[in-house]
Amino acid sequence: MTLILKPNIPDPDGFYQDLTDTQRDLDEASASDMNARLVLILANHIGDRKILAEALALAAL
Amino acid sequence: MFSTYDAPVYPYVQSAEQATGQPARHKVVVIGAGPVGLTAALDLAARGVPVVVVDDNNTVSVGSRAVCYAKRPLEIWDRLGVADRMIAKGVEWKLGKVFFGDRQVYQFDLLPEGGHKCPAFINLQQYYLEDYMVEAAAKNPLIDIRWKHKLLSLRQEADHAMLTVETPDGVFVTEADWVIACDGANSDTRRMVGAEFTGQFFQDRFLIADIVMKADFPTERWFWFDPPFHRNQSALLHKQSDNVWRLDFQLGWDADPEVEKREENIIPRVKAMLPGVEFELEWASVYQFACRRIDQFRHGRVIFAGDAAHQVSPFGARGANTGVQDIDNLSWKLAAVLAGDADKALIDSYHDERAFAADDNILNSTRSTDFITPKNAASKRFRNAVLDLAERASFARPLVNSGRLSTPTPYVQSTLNTPDAGIWHSKMTPGTVCSDAPVMVAGQPGWFLRQIGKSFTLLDFGTQAEAVSVGGTTAKVLRVGEDLEDTERLLVKRYDAQPGTVYLIRPDQHVAARWRSFNPVEVQAALARALAKG
């Protein structure tokens, strides 16, 4: 398995709305806290260290 | 202070060589009578090597200092006959609790595997440990501990070292084939040989305090991140013997160690942590942490062990625990070299194996410190996210790092190992410390690890193995079903044994090689390799 970089989310607009809606009323610090938790939750779901390393490298730009 | 323990005062005795002015040539001089130096004396003496230990003081450690001793050092001390007292006096604990803010986010149980003589961990004040080892050393005619002997300078010769030592009677010179420096993180010996000692200092300070508490608290390890009584910092509560409790308070980088050490500043911190509890303060100290390692564990005739060779942050109890394992690794090698059964290459394998272990310990210790003391706002945000999630989801709990408890580092890359051939379903790969198991010996219940460790051993699960020698070193056969009974079948299970399986085990109870059947040529090659003659 390698990191999926092709579109993989059904209803992308709906997902994006969910993502931003959960943080609409949050200040900067609370949103950052939530993002940190989200990263950890998703990272655990992926689990594969190789894929996580690819994702870290991509996110670092 | 110290209402629970009266430190012994050991007598200074002038040595014959100082009295006569005739330097003696010793086989081994150990610098420092702390846990590591005393273990070195006991281990070398157990292997027939006479040892002189010099220490600039005349008593045991002041304050509890190292308090947490792991299974492997206890097994080493058991081999040396001093563990039973430590285990009896020490406090066994299994349950740890982690708090974040005002709530408990989770708890863990060490759940030690059954069928091992020694517990996973005991907590015991360092002074008891030293006290017991000094007593054992005093009974051993091969050990000469010289109190109030301070090493002033050291000169390296081709085949020995000249030591200039100061005592209450003045200065004298003595000689040693080998010097083992166990004089701690601030080792003077290290400076004398000009060794590099480099690594990372952490920009943080911690207060540690021992209190005597009458309250009946559970025997558990409690670790707080950002507790209400000590905001933005961490704190730790851990039980020792005699109702003494170890408290740790993270202070931050700006704290003034001299101010924080004052009793009038410590008492309110303790009261805030343990409201309404009656206590007495026994001892306190303020630390800055560093993770550093010496460049080479051997400099000429001087060999470094313990904190003198590597310094770690205390989270995970890796200081004394790894220092004792240094000695476990070194003693049999030094004894073999002194007996003429191996050359210096074997001593240099000590650096290879223990520097590898030190680097592993430093890595683990640095990771713990980075979790406890996040280096920037982003790291702190992830740290807090882990703690928040740990309360709700088990996946986050393994990410909580308040100190990873010390376990032995297998010497997987060691050139003393003979690589496996064939398929094995057990963790006992070459370079790994042997697992204990209950056995019967001559009709009496005993433990496997007590049956090995005096010499090389050929553990034979068949009937074919015979003793094998290389030079003056012999691997003796220990036959399962004959020399010992594997009554609970745990040896077979832990060593993935089949009829005919043979293990070659080093004197420090590490696996050197293993085979599915006995072949004297292969065993001899493996034994030579384990003596660095391969």
XYZ file of C-alpha atoms in Angstrom:
595
model
C 0.000 0.000 0.000
C 1.101 3.528 -0.674
C -0.475 6.801 0.343
C -3.620 7.435 -1.688
C -3.205 10.727 -3.532
C -6.058 10.349 -5.989
C -9.530 11.557 -4.982
C -10.918 9.023 -2.501
C -13.665 10.882 -0.609
C -17.231 10.512 -1.860
C -19.107 13.819 -1.854
C -16.030 16.019 -1.394
C -18.070 19.191 -0.893
C -20.085 17.537 1.858
C -16.939 16.347 3.668
C -15.324 19.757 3.394
C -18.419 21.368 4.860
C -18.402 18.876 7.779
C -14.739 19.669 8.418
C -15.162 23.427 8.489
C -18.518 23.305 10.281
C -16.981 21.534 13.295
C -14.561 24.428 13.712
C -16.819 27.333 12.695
C -17.334 28.565 16.255
C -13.867 27.707 17.551
C -11.115 30.185 18.266
C -7.648 29.600 16.853
C -6.318 27.665 19.867
C -9.344 25.379 20.175
C -9.323 24.664 16.437
C -5.608 23.808 16.585
C -6.248 21.529 19.562
C -8.975 19.774 17.622
C -6.741 19.432 14.572
C -4.087 17.794 16.717
C -6.609 15.267 18.013
C -7.879 14.672 14.494
C -4.368 13.979 13.203
C -3.836 11.402 15.939
C -7.201 9.710 15.358
C -6.644 9.451 11.602
C -3.001 8.400 12.003
C -4.046 5.530 14.240
C -6.684 4.486 11.714
C -4.046 4.326 8.995
C -1.516 2.623 11.269
C 0.965 1.835 8.494
C 4.216 3.647 9.364
C 5.303 3.819 5.724
C 2.106 5.528 4.644
C 2.262 7.855 7.637
C 5.845 8.783 6.709
C 4.720 9.593 3.162
C 1.885 11.716 4.528
C 4.229 13.568 6.900
C 6.603 14.300 4.051
C 3.792 15.538 1.809
C 2.300 17.726 4.548
C 5.698 19.301 5.271
C 5.681 20.467 1.594
C 16.185 14.599 57.954
C 16.505 10.795 57.489
C 14.279 9.543 60.233
C 14.008 6.143 58.534
C 17.632 5.242 57.841
C 20.955 5.506 59.672
C 23.737 5.590 57.120
C 26.691 3.398 58.070
C 30.120 4.988 58.377
C 32.760 2.692 56.942
C 36.208 2.762 58.504
C 39.149 4.277 56.684
C 42.061 1.865 56.759
C 45.530 2.729 55.548
C 46.645 0.218 52.935
C 49.888 -1.709 53.245
C 51.136 -0.194 50.001
C 50.628 3.330 51.311
C 52.203 2.467 54.673
C 55.281 0.940 53.074
C 55.466 3.254 50.069
C 55.763 0.204 47.794
C 53.165 0.473 45.005
C 51.271 -2.757 44.422
C 50.158 -3.858 40.956
C 46.450 -4.739 41.104
C 44.611 -6.616 38.411
C 41.594 -4.320 38.614
C 40.955 -1.066 40.443
C 37.368 0.172 40.454
C 36.811 3.894 40.939
C 33.617 4.587 42.895
C 31.612 2.434 45.320
C 28.146 3.240 44.009
C 25.712 0.619 42.665
C 27.776 0.118 39.499
C 31.221 -0.023 41.140
C 30.004 -2.387 43.862
C 28.405 -4.647 41.261
C 31.726 -4.657 39.386
C 33.542 -5.755 42.546
C 31.060 -8.554 43.265
C 30.951 -9.768 39.663
C 34.725 -9.797 39.119
C 35.256 -11.519 42.466
C 32.612 -14.097 41.508
C 34.749 -14.773 38.433
C 37.876 -15.183 40.554
C 39.415 -11.755 39.902
C 40.709 -9.819 42.932
C 39.453 -6.216 42.979
C 40.357 -3.022 44.781
C 37.583 -0.432 44.999
C 38.469 3.160 45.883
C 35.859 5.681 46.966
C 36.414 9.242 48.128
C 33.601 8.964 50.677
C 32.998 6.558 53.575
C 29.289 5.869 53.442
C 26.397 5.016 51.118
C 24.496 7.423 48.868
C 22.960 10.440 50.528
C 19.263 10.478 49.699
C 17.346 7.822 47.844
C 18.661 8.797 44.362
C 18.033 5.799 42.094
C 14.859 4.148 43.391
C 13.510 1.907 40.659
C 15.241 -1.374 39.847
C 14.189 -3.511 36.915
C 14.082 -7.263 36.483
C 17.380 -7.638 34.614
C 19.609 -5.896 37.186
C 17.811 -7.901 39.878
C 18.672 -11.087 37.959
C 22.316 -9.963 37.796
C 22.331 -9.273 41.519
C 20.666 -12.639 42.062
C 23.541 -14.286 40.191
C 25.846 -12.413 42.615
C 23.802 -13.546 45.630
C 22.511 -10.162 46.802
C 19.056 -9.851 45.202
C 16.951 -11.680 47.790
C 17.477 -8.974 50.411
C 16.773 -6.223 47.897
C 13.550 -7.851 46.750
C 12.475 -8.505 50.362
C 13.115 -4.901 51.389
C 11.921 -3.302 48.175
C 8.406 -2.383 47.185
C 6.845 -4.202 44.245
C 4.416 -2.225 42.178
C 2.360 -2.975 39.118
C -0.247 -0.273 38.780
C 0.427 3.147 37.303
C -2.041 6.016 36.997
C -1.790 8.974 34.642
C -3.568 12.232 35.404
C -4.088 15.219 33.123
C -5.298 18.396 34.797
C -7.744 17.316 37.490
C -8.753 13.970 35.985
C -7.319 10.482 35.694
C -6.983 9.765 31.981
C -5.994 6.128 32.324
C -4.202 3.520 34.363
C -1.919 0.683 33.386
C -0.944 -2.618 34.922
C 2.584 -3.872 34.228
C 1.102 -7.395 34.218
C 4.439 -9.134 34.604
C 4.719 -12.529 32.944
C 4.721 -15.395 35.447
C 7.504 -17.950 35.799
C 10.375 -15.552 36.513
C 12.196 -15.416 39.836
C 12.648 -11.643 39.844
C 9.776 -9.136 39.758
C 9.359 -6.686 36.870
C 10.360 -3.800 39.126
C 11.064 -2.956 42.706
C 11.386 0.454 44.281
C 14.146 0.723 46.842
C 16.271 3.582 48.100
C 19.764 3.459 46.626
C 21.379 3.498 50.091
C 19.835 0.117 51.016
C 21.092 -1.378 47.802
C 24.627 -0.086 48.405
C 24.501 -1.100 52.061
C 23.646 -4.713 51.121
C 26.355 -4.882 48.451
C 29.029 -3.464 50.787
C 28.084 -6.146 53.328
C 28.400 -8.883 50.716
C 31.711 -7.438 49.482
C 33.117 -7.341 53.024
C 32.625 -11.122 53.249
C 34.534 -11.711 50.021
C 38.326 -12.058 50.456
C 38.870 -11.039 46.809
C 37.324 -7.590 47.381
C 39.182 -4.741 49.075
C 37.046 -1.592 49.404
C 39.143 1.410 50.384
C 37.095 4.270 51.784
C 38.357 7.850 51.884
C 40.553 7.169 48.867
C 40.295 9.897 46.249
C 41.797 9.483 42.801
C 43.849 12.613 42.069
C 45.427 11.735 38.752
C 45.978 8.880 36.386
C 48.750 8.065 33.947
C 48.429 5.477 31.205
C 51.314 3.117 30.540
C 51.451 0.484 27.807
C 50.136 -2.367 29.930
C 48.790 -0.687 33.076
C 47.721 2.583 34.665
C 49.431 4.512 37.470
C 46.948 5.996 39.934
C 47.755 8.796 42.343
C 45.421 8.522 45.308
C 44.853 10.771 48.303
C 43.822 9.461 51.725
C 43.724 11.005 55.218
C 47.348 9.809 55.448
C 48.485 11.703 52.377
C 49.134 10.855 48.739
C 50.388 7.551 47.321
C 50.739 5.838 43.967
C 49.270 2.490 43.009
C 49.146 0.499 39.771
C 46.402 -1.395 37.984
C 46.325 -3.638 34.930
C 42.831 -2.310 34.341
C 40.808 0.522 35.824
C 37.017 0.516 35.775
C 35.683 4.053 36.203
C 32.291 3.981 37.911
C 32.497 7.496 39.315
C 29.241 8.840 37.976
C 28.013 11.453 35.530
C 30.582 13.991 36.729
C 33.394 11.443 36.453
C 36.815 12.907 37.257
C 38.393 9.846 35.672
C 36.756 10.752 32.388
C 38.375 14.168 32.509
C 41.746 12.622 33.399
C 41.772 10.514 30.212
C 40.461 13.405 28.107
C 37.368 11.542 26.886
C 34.587 13.361 25.073
C 31.191 13.269 26.791
C 28.645 14.850 24.516
C 24.908 14.958 23.966
C 21.877 17.026 24.738
C 21.050 19.119 27.797
C 17.360 19.685 28.461
C 16.278 23.210 29.275
C 14.310 22.165 32.312
C 14.765 21.538 36.014
C 13.157 19.044 38.332
C 12.852 18.958 42.105
C 12.908 15.511 43.673
C 11.940 15.101 47.287
C 11.642 12.090 49.597
C 8.960 12.345 52.227
C 7.865 9.992 54.990
C 4.104 9.727 54.936
C 1.925 8.112 57.547
C -1.085 7.977 55.219
C -1.946 4.600 53.762
C -1.581 5.402 50.079
C -1.750 2.599 47.511
C 1.538 1.213 46.138
C 1.126 2.758 42.709
C 2.960 5.134 40.432
C 1.005 8.359 39.914
C 2.055 10.741 37.190
C 0.382 14.100 36.626
C 0.521 16.302 33.567
C -0.488 19.887 34.322
C -2.141 19.161 37.698
C -4.173 21.846 39.515
C -1.604 21.879 42.344
C 1.323 22.479 39.981
C 0.067 24.197 36.842
C 1.801 23.788 33.463
C 4.281 21.278 34.858
C 4.390 17.573 35.611
C 4.586 15.740 38.926
C 5.210 12.182 40.096
C 4.442 10.197 43.241
C 6.081 6.809 43.793
C 6.427 4.590 46.864
C 9.718 3.368 48.285
C 10.508 1.227 51.295
C 9.775 2.305 54.917
C 6.809 4.553 53.924
C 9.185 6.864 52.108
C 7.667 8.390 48.986
C 9.474 9.906 46.057
C 7.950 13.102 44.703
C 9.070 14.772 41.484
C 8.107 18.287 40.505
C 8.957 19.693 37.113
C 10.085 23.280 37.738
C 10.830 24.729 34.330
C 14.048 26.312 33.112
C 13.760 29.595 35.027
C 13.692 27.966 38.470
C 16.581 28.763 40.796
C 17.942 25.435 42.114
C 19.231 26.952 45.358
C 15.908 28.569 46.174
C 13.864 25.506 45.220
C 15.978 23.235 47.415
C 15.015 25.136 50.575
C 12.702 23.293 52.898
C 10.384 26.289 53.281
C 9.789 26.230 49.518
C 9.370 22.469 49.236
C 6.830 22.039 52.047
C 4.082 24.118 50.352
C 4.537 22.163 47.107
C 4.064 18.872 48.935
C 1.064 20.204 50.872
C -0.551 21.273 47.612
C 0.024 17.820 46.117
C -1.123 15.886 49.183
C -3.619 18.082 51.020
C -4.237 17.142 54.646
C -1.532 14.459 54.690
C 0.971 14.351 57.538
C 4.529 14.064 56.263
C 8.163 14.712 57.033
C 10.720 15.781 54.459
C 13.728 13.421 54.325
C 15.799 14.598 51.389
C 15.545 16.834 48.325
C 17.566 17.679 45.279
C 17.195 19.755 42.104
C 18.276 18.306 38.764
C 18.850 19.417 35.236
C 18.639 16.551 32.783
C 21.099 15.624 30.132
C 21.483 12.702 27.735
C 25.172 12.215 27.003
C 27.536 9.395 26.094
C 31.282 8.927 26.220
C 33.018 8.599 22.816
C 34.738 5.273 23.637
C 33.944 3.028 26.618
C 37.639 2.091 26.788
C 40.482 4.590 26.858
C 43.732 2.671 27.064
C 43.624 0.758 30.326
C 40.621 2.646 31.663
C 37.134 1.264 31.047
C 34.022 3.327 31.756
C 30.718 2.008 33.098
C 27.427 3.417 34.365
C 26.776 7.155 34.448
C 30.487 7.801 33.872
C 29.936 6.337 30.387
C 26.391 7.494 29.683
C 23.920 9.821 31.289
C 20.168 9.663 30.717
C 17.175 11.540 32.082
C 15.647 9.649 35.001
C 12.299 8.916 33.312
C 12.188 5.166 32.854
C 14.823 4.370 35.489
C 17.625 3.788 33.027
C 20.664 5.078 34.934
C 21.580 2.495 37.550
C 19.694 -0.228 35.679
C 21.821 0.106 32.559
C 25.008 0.671 34.558
C 24.608 -2.701 36.235
C 24.103 -4.288 32.823
C 27.359 -2.650 31.666
C 29.130 -4.582 34.404
C 27.301 -7.806 33.549
C 28.700 -7.405 30.034
C 32.219 -6.357 31.043
C 33.124 -8.655 33.941
C 33.343 -11.987 32.164
C 35.230 -10.392 29.292
C 37.762 -8.769 31.572
C 38.144 -12.008 33.548
C 38.784 -13.913 30.297
C 41.396 -11.380 29.170
C 43.112 -11.391 32.567
C 43.196 -15.209 32.462
C 44.833 -15.063 29.032
C 41.845 -16.771 27.390
C 40.975 -13.822 25.140
C 42.652 -10.687 23.892
C 41.693 -7.027 23.922
C 39.262 -7.461 21.028
C 36.872 -9.043 23.550
C 37.049 -5.949 25.766
C 36.377 -3.773 22.748
C 33.198 -5.763 22.131
C 32.128 -4.245 25.468
C 32.095 -0.835 23.802
C 30.253 -2.199 20.747
C 27.516 -3.884 22.766
C 27.078 -1.381 25.567
C 27.402 1.781 23.459
C 24.610 0.276 21.330
C 22.555 -0.232 24.508
C 23.427 3.275 25.769
C 22.257 4.805 22.505
C 19.006 2.855 22.771
C 18.533 4.080 26.338
C 19.328 7.651 25.391
C 16.805 7.449 22.551
C 14.081 6.179 24.885
C 14.934 8.643 27.596
C 15.023 11.572 25.167
C 11.604 10.620 23.802
C 10.145 10.538 27.322
C 11.683 13.875 28.174
C 10.352 15.399 24.958
C 6.843 14.179 25.836
C 7.043 15.516 29.401
C 8.791 18.752 28.383
C 7.478 19.570 24.882
C 9.963 21.605 22.900
C 7.486 24.020 21.300
C 3.811 24.959 21.260
C 3.015 22.466 18.485
C 4.585 19.568 20.406
C 2.697 20.594 23.510
C -0.546 20.652 21.527
C 0.042 17.073 20.317
C 1.025 16.009 23.833
C -2.191 17.397 25.277
C -4.206 15.879 22.418
C -2.748 12.454 23.272
C -3.691 12.894 26.938
C -7.219 14.102 26.121
C -7.790 11.172 23.769
C -6.237 8.649 26.184
C -9.226 9.133 28.466
C -11.684 8.200 25.714
C -9.875 5.832 23.349
C -7.355 3.129 24.111
C -5.363 3.780 20.926
C -3.907 6.954 22.431
C -2.645 5.284 25.622
C 0.518 3.746 24.130
C 1.446 7.247 22.960
C 1.465 8.590 26.538
C 5.114 8.637 27.552
C 5.784 9.389 31.210
C 8.881 7.168 31.056
C 9.293 3.826 29.311
C 10.357 1.283 31.848
C 13.825 -0.078 31.354
C 14.190 -3.419 29.590
C 17.453 -4.920 28.311
C 18.610 -3.917 24.839
C 19.362 -7.082 22.841
C 22.812 -7.003 21.212
C 21.288 -7.828 17.851
C 24.207 -6.409 15.869
C 27.011 -7.856 17.962
C 29.872 -9.566 16.159
C 30.025 -12.043 19.066
C 26.724 -13.548 17.868
C 26.526 -16.445 15.478
C 23.515 -15.720 13.268
C 20.580 -18.130 13.330
C 20.199 -20.797 10.717
C 16.731 -22.271 10.333
C 13.388 -21.164 11.688
C 12.822 -20.285 15.322
C 9.625 -19.246 17.064
C 11.081 -17.606 20.135
C 12.513 -14.268 21.166
C 15.781 -15.873 22.287
C 17.713 -14.678 19.245
C 21.521 -14.440 19.523
C 22.443 -11.336 21.534
C 19.324 -11.577 23.726
C 19.381 -12.066 27.478
C 18.123 -15.496 28.538
C 14.628 -15.751 29.868
C 14.204 -17.251 33.320
C 11.964 -20.241 34.029
C 11.126 -22.373 37.056
C 13.025 -25.676 37.058
C 13.696 -28.589 39.412
C 17.317 -29.282 40.310
C 18.161 -32.430 42.281
C 14.517 -32.700 43.301
C 14.387 -29.123 44.602
C 12.526 -26.213 43.004
C 14.881 -23.632 41.536
C 15.296 -21.149 38.719
C 16.927 -21.579 35.349
C 19.041 -18.410 35.505
C 20.686 -19.626 38.702
C 21.976 -22.662 36.777
C 23.895 -20.559 34.235
C 26.270 -17.604 34.302
C 29.448 -18.976 35.872
C 30.939 -19.935 32.523
C 29.793 -20.539 28.958
C 26.933 -23.026 28.952
C 25.660 -25.432 26.336
C 21.987 -25.768 27.131
C 21.061 -29.125 25.634
C 17.486 -30.183 24.979
C 18.795 -33.465 23.559
C 21.329 -36.084 24.574
C 24.223 -35.466 22.180
C 25.949 -32.277 23.356
C 29.417 -32.520 24.841
C 31.586 -29.857 26.444
C 33.458 -27.750 23.890
C 36.637 -25.732 24.498
C 38.503 -22.899 22.839
C 41.867 -22.289 24.495
C 41.236 -22.206 28.248
C 37.507 -21.527 27.890
C 35.068 -24.395 28.151
C 31.337 -24.379 27.469
C 29.862 -26.855 29.924
C 26.799 -28.910 29.128
C 23.579 -28.291 31.042
C 21.162 -31.008 29.971
C 17.435 -30.555 30.305
C 15.947 -33.729 31.754
C 19.195 -34.654 33.450
C 20.861 -31.657 35.150
C 17.531 -29.933 35.571
C 13.853 -30.734 35.007
C 11.700 -28.393 32.953
C 8.672 -29.304 35.072
C 6.398 -26.529 33.818
C 7.610 -26.878 30.211
C 8.398 -23.148 30.188
C 12.006 -23.620 29.053
C 10.821 -25.582 26.031
C 8.241 -22.905 25.292
C 10.446 -19.844 25.849
C 13.390 -21.310 23.929
C 11.271 -22.942 21.189
C 13.088 -26.165 21.947
C 12.756 -29.412 19.996
C 14.546 -32.647 20.834
C 18.225 -31.971 20.074
C 18.057 -28.165 20.272
C 21.247 -26.639 21.700
C 21.907 -23.082 22.919
C 25.358 -21.625 23.510
C 24.965 -19.160 26.396
C 27.566 -16.577 27.419
C 28.668 -16.083 31.036
C 26.479 -12.960 31.149
C 23.442 -15.138 30.376
C 23.061 -13.898 26.810
C 22.461 -16.232 23.884
C 25.540 -16.490 21.635
C 24.213 -19.088 19.184
C 21.603 -21.827 18.821
C 21.126 -24.894 16.674
C 18.568 -27.586 16.046
C 21.197 -30.257 16.634
C 24.628 -30.525 18.211
C 27.625 -30.203 15.917
C 30.931 -29.785 17.797
C 32.621 -27.969 14.904
C 29.855 -25.369 14.708
C 29.752 -24.941 18.478
C 33.507 -24.479 18.639
C 33.377 -21.823 15.899
C 30.570 -20.032 17.747
C 32.475 -20.170 21.032
C 35.567 -18.700 19.357
C 33.392 -15.997 17.841
C 31.829 -15.208 21.242
C 35.376 -14.725 22.572
C 36.103 -12.271 19.719
C 38.430 -14.808 18.142
C 36.125 -15.497 15.212
